[in-house]
Short mmCIF file of C-alpha atoms in Angstrom, two decimals:
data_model
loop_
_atom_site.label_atom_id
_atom_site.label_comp_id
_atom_site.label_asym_id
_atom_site.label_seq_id
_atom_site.Cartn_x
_atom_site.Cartn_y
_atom_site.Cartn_z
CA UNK L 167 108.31 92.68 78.48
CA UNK L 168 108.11 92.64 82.25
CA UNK L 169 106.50 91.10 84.90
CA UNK L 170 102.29 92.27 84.58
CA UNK L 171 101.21 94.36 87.66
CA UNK L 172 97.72 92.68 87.37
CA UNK L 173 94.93 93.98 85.20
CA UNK L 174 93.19 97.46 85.25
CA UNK L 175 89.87 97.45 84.25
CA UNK L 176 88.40 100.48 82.93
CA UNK L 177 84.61 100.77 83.38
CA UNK L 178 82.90 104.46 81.44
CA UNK L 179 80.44 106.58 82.64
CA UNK L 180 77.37 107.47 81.30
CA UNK L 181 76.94 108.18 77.29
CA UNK L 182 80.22 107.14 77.31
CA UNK L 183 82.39 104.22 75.98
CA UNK L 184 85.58 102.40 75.87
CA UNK L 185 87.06 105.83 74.04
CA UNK L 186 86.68 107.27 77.01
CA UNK L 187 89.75 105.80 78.26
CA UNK L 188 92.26 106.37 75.30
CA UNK L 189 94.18 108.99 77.28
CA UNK L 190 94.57 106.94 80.39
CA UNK L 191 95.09 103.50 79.01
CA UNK L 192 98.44 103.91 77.42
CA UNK L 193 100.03 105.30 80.68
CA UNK L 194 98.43 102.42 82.62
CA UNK L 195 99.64 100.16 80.34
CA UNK L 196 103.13 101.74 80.34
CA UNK L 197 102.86 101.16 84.34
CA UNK L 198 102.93 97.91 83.66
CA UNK L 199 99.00 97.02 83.77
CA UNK L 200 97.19 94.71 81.44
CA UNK L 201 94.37 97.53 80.33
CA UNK L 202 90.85 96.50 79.81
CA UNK L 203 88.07 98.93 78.81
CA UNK L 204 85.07 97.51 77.45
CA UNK L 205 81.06 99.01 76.66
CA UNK L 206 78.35 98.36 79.07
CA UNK L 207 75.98 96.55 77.40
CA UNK L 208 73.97 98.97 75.63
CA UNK L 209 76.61 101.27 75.02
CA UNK L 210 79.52 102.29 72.71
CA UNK L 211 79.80 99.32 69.96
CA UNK L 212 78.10 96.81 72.02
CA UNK L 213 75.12 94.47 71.71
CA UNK L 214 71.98 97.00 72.36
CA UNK L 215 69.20 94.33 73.20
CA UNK L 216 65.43 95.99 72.67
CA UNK L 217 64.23 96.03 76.26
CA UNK L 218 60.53 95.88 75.29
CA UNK L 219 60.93 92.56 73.41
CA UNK L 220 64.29 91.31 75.51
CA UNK L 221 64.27 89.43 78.86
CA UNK L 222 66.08 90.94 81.33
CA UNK L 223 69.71 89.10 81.94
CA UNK L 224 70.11 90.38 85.47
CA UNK L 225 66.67 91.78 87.45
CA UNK L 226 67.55 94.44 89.93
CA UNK L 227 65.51 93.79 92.85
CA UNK L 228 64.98 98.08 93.26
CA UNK L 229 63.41 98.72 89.76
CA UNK L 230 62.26 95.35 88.38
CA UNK L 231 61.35 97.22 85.23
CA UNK L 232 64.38 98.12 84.24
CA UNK L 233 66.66 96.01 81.63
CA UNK L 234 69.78 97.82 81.87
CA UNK L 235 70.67 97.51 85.53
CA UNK L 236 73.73 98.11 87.71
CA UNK L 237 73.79 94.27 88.80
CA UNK L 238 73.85 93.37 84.81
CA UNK L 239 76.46 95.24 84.02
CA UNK L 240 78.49 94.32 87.17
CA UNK L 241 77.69 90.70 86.13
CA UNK L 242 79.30 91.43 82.63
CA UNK L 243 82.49 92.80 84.42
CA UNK L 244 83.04 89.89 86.55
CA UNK L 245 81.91 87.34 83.77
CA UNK L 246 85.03 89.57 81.57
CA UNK L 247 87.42 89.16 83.90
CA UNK L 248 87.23 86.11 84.84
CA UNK L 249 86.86 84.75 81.13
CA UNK L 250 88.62 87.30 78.83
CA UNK L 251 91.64 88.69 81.36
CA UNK L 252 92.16 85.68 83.28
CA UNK L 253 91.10 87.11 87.02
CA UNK L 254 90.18 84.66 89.82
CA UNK L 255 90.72 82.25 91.97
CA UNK L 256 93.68 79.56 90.71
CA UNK L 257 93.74 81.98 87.14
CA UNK L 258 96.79 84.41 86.34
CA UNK L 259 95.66 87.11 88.08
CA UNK L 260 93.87 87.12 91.90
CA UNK L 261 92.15 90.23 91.53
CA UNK L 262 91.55 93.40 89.38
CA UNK L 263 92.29 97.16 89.84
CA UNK L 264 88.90 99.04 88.74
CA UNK L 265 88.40 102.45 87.90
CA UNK L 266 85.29 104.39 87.04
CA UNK L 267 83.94 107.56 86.04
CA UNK L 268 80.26 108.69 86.32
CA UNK L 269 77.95 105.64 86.48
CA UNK L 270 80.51 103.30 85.81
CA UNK L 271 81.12 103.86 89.38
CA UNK L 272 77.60 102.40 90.40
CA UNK L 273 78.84 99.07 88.74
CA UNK L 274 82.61 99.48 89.80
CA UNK L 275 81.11 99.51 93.26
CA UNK L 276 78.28 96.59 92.65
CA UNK L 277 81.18 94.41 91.24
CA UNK L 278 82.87 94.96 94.16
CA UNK L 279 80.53 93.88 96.62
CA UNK L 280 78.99 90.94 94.27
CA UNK L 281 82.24 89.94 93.30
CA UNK L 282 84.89 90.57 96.15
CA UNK L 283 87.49 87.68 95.38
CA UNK L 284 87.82 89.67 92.18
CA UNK L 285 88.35 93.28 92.87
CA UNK L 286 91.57 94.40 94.36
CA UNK L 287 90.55 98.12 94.73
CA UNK L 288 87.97 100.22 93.10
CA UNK L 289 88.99 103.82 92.14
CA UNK L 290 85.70 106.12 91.79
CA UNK L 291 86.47 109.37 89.25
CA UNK L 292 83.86 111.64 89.28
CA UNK L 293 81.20 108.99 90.55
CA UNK L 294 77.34 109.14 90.15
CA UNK L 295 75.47 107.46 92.32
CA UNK L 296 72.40 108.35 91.79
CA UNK L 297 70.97 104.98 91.17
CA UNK L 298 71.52 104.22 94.60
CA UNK L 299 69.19 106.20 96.12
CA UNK L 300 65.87 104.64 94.46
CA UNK L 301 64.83 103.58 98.20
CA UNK L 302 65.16 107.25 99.07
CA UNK L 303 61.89 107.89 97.24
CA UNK L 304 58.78 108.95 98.77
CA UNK L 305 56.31 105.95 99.42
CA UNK L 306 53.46 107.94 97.39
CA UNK L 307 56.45 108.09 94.39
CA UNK L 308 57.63 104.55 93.97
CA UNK L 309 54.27 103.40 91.84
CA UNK L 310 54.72 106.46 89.51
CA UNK L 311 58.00 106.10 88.31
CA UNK L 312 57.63 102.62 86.94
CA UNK L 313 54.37 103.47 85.45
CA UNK L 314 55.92 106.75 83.41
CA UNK L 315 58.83 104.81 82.46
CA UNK L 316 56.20 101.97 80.65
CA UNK L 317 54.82 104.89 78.96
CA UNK L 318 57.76 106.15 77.83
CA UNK L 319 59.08 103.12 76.99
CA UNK L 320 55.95 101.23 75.36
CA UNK L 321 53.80 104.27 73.99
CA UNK L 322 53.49 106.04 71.01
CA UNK L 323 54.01 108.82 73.60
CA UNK L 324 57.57 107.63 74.58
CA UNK L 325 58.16 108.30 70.87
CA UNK L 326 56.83 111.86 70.69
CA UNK L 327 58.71 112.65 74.00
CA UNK L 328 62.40 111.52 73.32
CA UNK L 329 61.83 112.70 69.70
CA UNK L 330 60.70 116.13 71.19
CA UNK L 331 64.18 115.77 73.81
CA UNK L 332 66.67 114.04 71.77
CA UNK L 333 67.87 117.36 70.68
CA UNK L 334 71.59 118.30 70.24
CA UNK L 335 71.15 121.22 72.84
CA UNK L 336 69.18 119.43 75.44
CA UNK L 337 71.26 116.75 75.70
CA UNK L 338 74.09 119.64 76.21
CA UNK L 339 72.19 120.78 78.93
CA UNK L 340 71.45 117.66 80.70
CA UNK L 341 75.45 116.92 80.36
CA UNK L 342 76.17 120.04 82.15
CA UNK L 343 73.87 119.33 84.97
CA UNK L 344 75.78 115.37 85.56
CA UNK L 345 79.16 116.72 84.35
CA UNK L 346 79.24 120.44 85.68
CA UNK L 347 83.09 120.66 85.37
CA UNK L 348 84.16 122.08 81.54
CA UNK L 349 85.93 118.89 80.12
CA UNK L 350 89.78 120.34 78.40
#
């Protein structure tokens, strides 16, 4: 083969995984990229640490209670390409291309400003963001949320509630509200 363009690192959206890429990765690669698409942590075929009995790897300084985190998973990116695709300072690559969809685009753009010296350009498909707004909360908010995601997450209540949700059709519904676009 030819020369590598540099490495293209894939990063899915929410309820997604690596699949999500198995369209677009074979015509990156065919560019000439070296394609990388790997599950968040808690996602997909990865590890799934319990968060109730877990520490968390990476706090995020907005929502301490939280295990999965934007600045976690950016700090699994960066960790991956540095160690796994060879991206850095004096390695075979300088920097990365990264492209997102969804949420993936929260961490595509948290890698890029934790981790500048390896992130060439970040390409944002169909971006949430919605994580970034957390300081856009009313003051009277900000002590409720934490406290109804501990119930939710440590009560018998939590159970009852995402047993009552976890239905086929609501989780249709609350797809079409984050991806209102049909999908082909």
């Amino acid at each position: 083969g030819g020369s590598s363009r540099g490495v293209a690192l894939l990063i899915h959206g929410f309820g997604g995984n690596a699949e999500h890429w198995r369209k677009n990765a074979p015509s990156l690669a065919a560019a000439g990229f070296e394609v990388y698409a790997i599950d968040l942590l808690g996602y997909g075929f990865s590890s799934k640490p319990d968060p109730r009995t877990t520490l968390p790897l990476t706090l995020d300084p907005s929502m301490p209670e939280r295990f999965y985190n934007i600045h976690m998973w950016a700090e699994q990116q960066a960790a991956f390409l540095q160690e796994v695709c060879g991206v850095g300072p004096g390695k075979r690559h300088e920097s990365a291309l990264v492209i997102t969809n969804s949420i993936g685009s929260s961490v595509g753009l948290q890698l890029a400003v934790e981790f500048p010296h390896l992130v060439k350009a970040a390409f944002l498909l169909d971006p949430s963001l919605r994580m970034l707004h957390v300081k856009n909360q009313a003051p009277w908010e900000k002590p409720f949320v934490p406290a109804v995601q501990w119930v939710l997450r440590e009560t018998s209540l939590g159970d009852w509630f995402f047993g009552a949700v976890a239905k086929p059709q609501t989780v249709q519904t609350i797809l079409r509200v984050i991806y209102p676009a049909k999908p082909e």
